[in-house]
GROMACS .gro file of C-alpha atoms in nm:
model
  262
    1MET     CA    1   0.000   0.000   0.000
    2SER     CA    2   0.282   0.239   0.084
    3ASP     CA    3   0.415   0.188  -0.270
    4LEU     CA    4   0.099   0.348  -0.408
    5LEU     CA    5   0.071   0.617  -0.143
    6GLN     CA    6   0.417   0.753  -0.218
    7PRO     CA    7   0.352   0.839  -0.584
    8VAL     CA    8   0.007   0.984  -0.513
    9ARG     CA    9   0.155   1.209  -0.246
   10ARG     CA   10   0.432   1.310  -0.484
   11ALA     CA   11   0.176   1.394  -0.754
   12ALA     CA   12  -0.021   1.600  -0.502
   13SER     CA   13   0.292   1.789  -0.397
   14ILE     CA   14   0.336   1.916  -0.755
   15GLN     CA   15  -0.040   1.968  -0.797
   16ASP     CA   16  -0.071   1.706  -1.070
   17TRP     CA   17  -0.435   1.642  -0.988
   18THR     CA   18  -0.501   1.422  -1.290
   19SER     CA   19  -0.234   1.179  -1.174
   20VAL     CA   20  -0.366   1.199  -0.819
   21ASN     CA   21  -0.706   1.091  -0.948
   22ASP     CA   22  -0.550   0.802  -1.140
   23TYR     CA   23  -0.368   0.680  -0.830
   24LEU     CA   24  -0.677   0.718  -0.614
   25GLN     CA   25  -0.875   0.501  -0.855
   26LYS     CA   26  -0.610   0.230  -0.818
   27LEU     CA   27  -0.618   0.259  -0.441
   28LEU     CA   28  -0.994   0.202  -0.443
   29SER     CA   29  -0.938  -0.151  -0.565
   30SER     CA   30  -0.745  -0.237  -0.249
   31SER     CA   31  -0.912  -0.461   0.006
   32ASP     CA   32  -0.737  -0.267   0.283
   33LEU     CA   33  -0.835   0.087   0.188
   34PRO     CA   34  -0.654   0.349   0.401
   35THR     CA   35  -0.940   0.598   0.394
   36ALA     CA   36  -0.793   0.829   0.656
   37GLU     CA   37  -0.487   0.880   0.434
   38ILE     CA   38  -0.669   0.891   0.101
   39LEU     CA   39  -0.941   1.138   0.198
   40PRO     CA   40  -0.713   1.443   0.243
   41LEU     CA   41  -0.564   1.377  -0.100
   42ALA     CA   42  -0.907   1.347  -0.260
   43LEU     CA   43  -1.018   1.668  -0.091
   44GLN     CA   44  -0.713   1.847  -0.231
   45VAL     CA   45  -0.823   1.750  -0.581
   46LEU     CA   46  -1.172   1.873  -0.502
   47GLU     CA   47  -1.041   2.204  -0.372
   48PHE     CA   48  -0.766   2.282  -0.623
   49GLY     CA   49  -0.850   2.081  -0.936
   50ASP     CA   50  -1.020   2.210  -1.249
   51PHE     CA   51  -1.378   2.115  -1.334
   52GLN     CA   52  -1.290   1.783  -1.498
   53GLN     CA   53  -1.054   1.684  -1.218
   54ARG     CA   54  -1.321   1.768  -0.962
   55TRP     CA   55  -1.574   1.570  -1.163
   56ASP     CA   56  -1.344   1.268  -1.159
   57VAL     CA   57  -1.273   1.279  -0.785
   58VAL     CA   58  -1.649   1.289  -0.718
   59LYS     CA   59  -1.646   0.919  -0.808
   60VAL     CA   60  -1.382   0.850  -0.544
   61ILE     CA   61  -1.494   1.037  -0.233
   62PRO     CA   62  -1.827   0.856  -0.166
   63LYS     CA   63  -1.640   0.524  -0.163
   64LEU     CA   64  -1.436   0.643   0.134
   65GLY     CA   65  -1.743   0.624   0.357
   66GLU     CA   66  -1.890   0.849   0.624
   67ILE     CA   67  -1.549   0.985   0.717
   68ALA     CA   68  -1.601   1.220   0.420
   69ILE     CA   69  -1.922   1.378   0.552
   70ALA     CA   70  -1.773   1.628   0.799
   71PRO     CA   71  -1.518   1.787   0.561
   72LEU     CA   72  -1.773   1.798   0.279
   73LEU     CA   73  -2.023   1.974   0.506
   74GLU     CA   74  -1.753   2.220   0.605
   75ILE     CA   75  -1.697   2.306   0.239
   76LEU     CA   76  -2.069   2.320   0.162
   77THR     CA   77  -2.146   2.562   0.443
   78ASP     CA   78  -1.843   2.788   0.389
   79GLU     CA   79  -1.994   3.101   0.237
   80GLU     CA   80  -1.647   3.227   0.145
   81ALA     CA   81  -1.563   2.916  -0.057
   82ASP     CA   82  -1.578   2.897  -0.435
   83VAL     CA   83  -1.935   2.836  -0.554
   84GLU     CA   84  -1.831   2.555  -0.786
   85LEU     CA   85  -1.644   2.384  -0.502
   86ARG     CA   86  -1.950   2.405  -0.278
   87TRP     CA   87  -2.165   2.276  -0.565
   88PHE     CA   88  -1.947   1.968  -0.601
   89ALA     CA   89  -1.937   1.906  -0.225
   90GLY     CA   90  -2.315   1.922  -0.204
   91GLY     CA   91  -2.355   1.684  -0.495
   92ILE     CA   92  -2.126   1.427  -0.333
   93LEU     CA   93  -2.332   1.441  -0.014
   94ALA     CA   94  -2.626   1.292  -0.207
   95ASP     CA   95  -2.454   0.956  -0.156
   96PHE     CA   96  -2.494   0.978   0.222
   97GLN     CA   97  -2.784   0.997   0.465
   98HIS     CA   98  -2.725   1.209   0.773
   99PRO     CA   99  -2.943   1.469   0.951
  100LYS     CA  100  -2.669   1.732   0.928
  101ILE     CA  101  -2.664   1.698   0.550
  102VAL     CA  102  -3.037   1.759   0.524
  103GLU     CA  103  -3.015   2.052   0.763
  104SER     CA  104  -2.732   2.214   0.566
  105LEU     CA  105  -2.904   2.168   0.230
  106VAL     CA  106  -3.231   2.309   0.359
  107ASN     CA  107  -3.039   2.606   0.498
  108ILE     CA  108  -2.889   2.670   0.154
  109ILE     CA  109  -3.236   2.672  -0.001
  110ASN     CA  110  -3.345   2.919   0.265
  111THR     CA  111  -3.051   3.156   0.253
  112SER     CA  112  -2.821   3.120  -0.048
  113PRO     CA  113  -2.835   3.396  -0.310
  114GLU     CA  114  -2.659   3.163  -0.556
  115ALA     CA  115  -2.907   2.998  -0.793
  116GLU     CA  116  -2.656   2.721  -0.873
  117LEU     CA  117  -2.634   2.623  -0.508
  118THR     CA  118  -3.009   2.634  -0.458
  119GLU     CA  119  -3.066   2.408  -0.759
  120MET     CA  120  -2.795   2.172  -0.635
  121ALA     CA  121  -2.953   2.157  -0.289
  122ILE     CA  122  -3.293   2.077  -0.439
  123ALA     CA  123  -3.148   1.800  -0.657
  124THR     CA  124  -2.942   1.653  -0.372
  125LEU     CA  125  -3.236   1.645  -0.132
  126GLY     CA  126  -3.439   1.476  -0.404
  127LYS     CA  127  -3.174   1.205  -0.443
  128ILE     CA  128  -3.148   1.143  -0.069
  129GLY     CA  129  -3.524   1.085  -0.062
  130THR     CA  130  -3.733   0.976   0.237
  131PRO     CA  131  -3.515   1.114   0.521
  132THR     CA  132  -3.553   1.464   0.378
  133ILE     CA  133  -3.930   1.484   0.341
  134ASP     CA  134  -4.017   1.621   0.686
  135ALA     CA  135  -3.748   1.889   0.661
  136ILE     CA  136  -3.863   1.992   0.314
  137ALA     CA  137  -4.227   1.999   0.426
  138GLU     CA  138  -4.127   2.259   0.686
  139LEU     CA  139  -4.027   2.488   0.398
  140LEU     CA  140  -4.388   2.484   0.277
  141LYS     CA  141  -4.483   2.699   0.576
  142ALA     CA  142  -4.307   3.009   0.442
  143ALA     CA  143  -4.429   3.173   0.122
  144GLU     CA  144  -4.077   3.258   0.008
  145THR     CA  145  -3.957   2.895   0.019
  146ARG     CA  146  -4.279   2.719  -0.075
  147LEU     CA  147  -4.210   2.688  -0.447
  148LEU     CA  148  -3.860   2.555  -0.386
  149ALA     CA  149  -4.004   2.302  -0.142
  150VAL     CA  150  -4.265   2.184  -0.393
  151ARG     CA  151  -4.003   2.149  -0.665
  152THR     CA  152  -3.786   1.947  -0.429
  153LEU     CA  153  -4.071   1.718  -0.323
  154ALA     CA  154  -4.153   1.664  -0.690
  155GLN     CA  155  -3.811   1.509  -0.743
  156ILE     CA  156  -3.844   1.251  -0.467
  157HIS     CA  157  -4.122   1.041  -0.628
  158LEU     CA  158  -4.229   0.870  -0.305
  159SER     CA  159  -4.585   0.839  -0.173
  160GLN     CA  160  -4.480   1.015   0.149
  161THR     CA  161  -4.469   1.340  -0.049
  162ILE     CA  162  -4.839   1.325  -0.139
  163ALA     CA  163  -4.971   1.475   0.185
  164PRO     CA  164  -4.743   1.780   0.185
  165LEU     CA  165  -4.811   1.838  -0.185
  166LEU     CA  166  -5.187   1.818  -0.128
  167SER     CA  167  -5.153   2.089   0.135
  168VAL     CA  168  -5.057   2.349  -0.126
  169VAL     CA  169  -5.285   2.274  -0.422
  170THR     CA  170  -5.488   2.587  -0.343
  171ASP     CA  171  -5.189   2.807  -0.261
  172PRO     CA  172  -5.213   3.173  -0.369
  173GLN     CA  173  -4.897   3.135  -0.580
  174VAL     CA  174  -4.972   3.005  -0.928
  175GLU     CA  175  -4.636   2.831  -0.967
  176VAL     CA  176  -4.681   2.652  -0.637
  177ARG     CA  177  -5.023   2.522  -0.744
  178SER     CA  178  -4.913   2.416  -1.091
  179ASN     CA  179  -4.598   2.242  -0.969
  180ALA     CA  180  -4.789   2.063  -0.694
  181ILE     CA  181  -5.057   1.946  -0.939
  182ALA     CA  182  -4.793   1.825  -1.184
  183ALA     CA  183  -4.609   1.636  -0.910
  184LEU     CA  184  -4.926   1.475  -0.775
  185SER     CA  185  -5.020   1.358  -1.124
  186SER     CA  186  -4.746   1.096  -1.113
  187PHE     CA  187  -4.919   0.909  -0.828
  188HIS     CA  188  -5.216   0.671  -0.840
  189ASP     CA  189  -5.375   0.778  -0.514
  190PRO     CA  190  -5.753   0.799  -0.463
  191ARG     CA  191  -5.730   1.154  -0.326
  192ILE     CA  192  -5.573   1.298  -0.637
  193PRO     CA  193  -5.828   1.270  -0.924
  194ALA     CA  194  -6.079   1.493  -0.745
  195ILE     CA  195  -5.808   1.755  -0.691
  196LEU     CA  196  -5.717   1.743  -1.060
  197ARG     CA  197  -6.080   1.779  -1.168
  198LYS     CA  198  -6.128   2.078  -0.941
  199SER     CA  199  -5.810   2.237  -1.074
  200LEU     CA  200  -5.949   2.229  -1.428
  201ALA     CA  201  -6.145   2.539  -1.326
  202ASP     CA  202  -5.845   2.726  -1.185
  203PHE     CA  203  -5.811   3.082  -1.314
  204SER     CA  204  -5.448   3.013  -1.411
  205PRO     CA  205  -5.387   2.842  -1.747
  206GLU     CA  206  -5.067   2.690  -1.601
  207VAL     CA  207  -5.271   2.509  -1.338
  208ARG     CA  208  -5.544   2.405  -1.583
  209LYS     CA  209  -5.281   2.264  -1.819
  210ALA     CA  210  -5.112   2.069  -1.538
  211ALA     CA  211  -5.447   1.932  -1.423
  212VAL     CA  212  -5.569   1.822  -1.764
  213THR     CA  213  -5.231   1.668  -1.841
  214GLY     CA  214  -5.250   1.474  -1.516
  215LEU     CA  215  -5.600   1.347  -1.588
  216GLY     CA  216  -5.482   1.240  -1.931
  217LEU     CA  217  -5.253   0.994  -1.756
  218ARG     CA  218  -5.547   0.826  -1.584
  219GLN     CA  219  -5.703   0.633  -1.869
  220ASP     CA  220  -5.790   0.368  -1.613
  221LEU     CA  221  -6.043   0.607  -1.456
  222ALA     CA  222  -6.187   0.745  -1.779
  223LYS     CA  223  -6.524   0.570  -1.754
  224GLU     CA  224  -6.550   0.547  -1.377
  225LEU     CA  225  -6.503   0.923  -1.328
  226ASP     CA  226  -6.648   1.031  -1.663
  227LEU     CA  227  -6.329   1.221  -1.735
  228VAL     CA  228  -6.428   1.309  -2.091
  229SER     CA  229  -6.711   1.532  -1.968
  230TYR     CA  230  -6.463   1.721  -1.749
  231ILE     CA  231  -6.191   1.755  -2.011
  232GLU     CA  232  -6.398   1.825  -2.324
  233PRO     CA  233  -6.490   2.187  -2.231
  234LEU     CA  234  -6.122   2.274  -2.215
  235LEU     CA  235  -6.089   2.209  -2.587
  236ASN     CA  236  -6.231   2.561  -2.614
  237ASP     CA  237  -6.014   2.713  -2.343
  238LEU     CA  238  -5.895   3.069  -2.401
  239ASN     CA  239  -5.538   2.946  -2.364
  240LEU     CA  240  -5.404   2.754  -2.665
  241GLU     CA  241  -5.168   2.539  -2.458
  242VAL     CA  242  -5.458   2.423  -2.244
  243CYS     CA  243  -5.656   2.339  -2.559
  244ILE     CA  244  -5.368   2.132  -2.695
  245ALA     CA  245  -5.313   1.955  -2.362
  246SER     CA  246  -5.685   1.875  -2.349
  247ALA     CA  247  -5.682   1.725  -2.698
  248ILE     CA  248  -5.380   1.513  -2.606
  249ALA     CA  249  -5.549   1.400  -2.284
  250LEU     CA  250  -5.864   1.297  -2.468
  251GLY     CA  251  -5.657   1.116  -2.729
  252ARG     CA  252  -5.500   0.912  -2.453
  253MET     CA  253  -5.838   0.807  -2.316
  254GLY     CA  254  -5.895   0.579  -2.612
  255THR     CA  255  -6.272   0.555  -2.561
  256ALA     CA  256  -6.560   0.610  -2.799
  257GLU     CA  257  -6.667   0.912  -2.593
  258SER     CA  258  -6.324   1.074  -2.614
  259ALA     CA  259  -6.309   1.009  -2.988
  260ARG     CA  260  -6.647   1.181  -3.035
  261ALA     CA  261  -6.530   1.477  -2.825
  262LEU     CA  262  -6.235   1.524  -3.056
   0.00000   0.00000   0.00000
């Protein structure tokens, strides 16, 4: 093992980060992985490497285990650090599940002025999944973070997100309503079709389009809920996109009634 550690340290000393990455990849194949010695070298690549070198070391760090969490969180929460560096650190944390990670990512959504970091935090929380849902649901309570919370919940694709999404389907913010409706449309839950039907009458064309698109995915309920009679009037909607979405939804129904409506 020392034979491999010597050249990787030498490469790091001259800031040859590409070679450091190559050596680290070889070290990963060892059955006796010296994570405590490898991690500082990997973090150097993350801190000082270019974009490609950082991208490559992202594949290494998660394999070093939970020992990587603390230094990654330190980078992520350092407001003076390079935005790209923080972006990479946050992305790596998607491979771990720890309350501090969720807390830090939620804090970024709440406070960061950097759109890149906010988007990264949303995506990372979505990848982590179930452990993040309660923390994200808390963001629904504040108007300024509600849309971000809905967009994050939409990426998780677990039934545990249905209840918090249902809580905002009548929110005053159009984007919140439309994103919640779109997210709910991916679930086959008995509470959702009635919400979608009601949203067909929303004053916002964004919401109407999301609702009719969602109902178009429920061909299985076409006859039971008489969906054609709800969707057909929207063929004459004042908004062209809603009209088109309605025609597509009816086309998906595949019934004699939907064919006549078209």
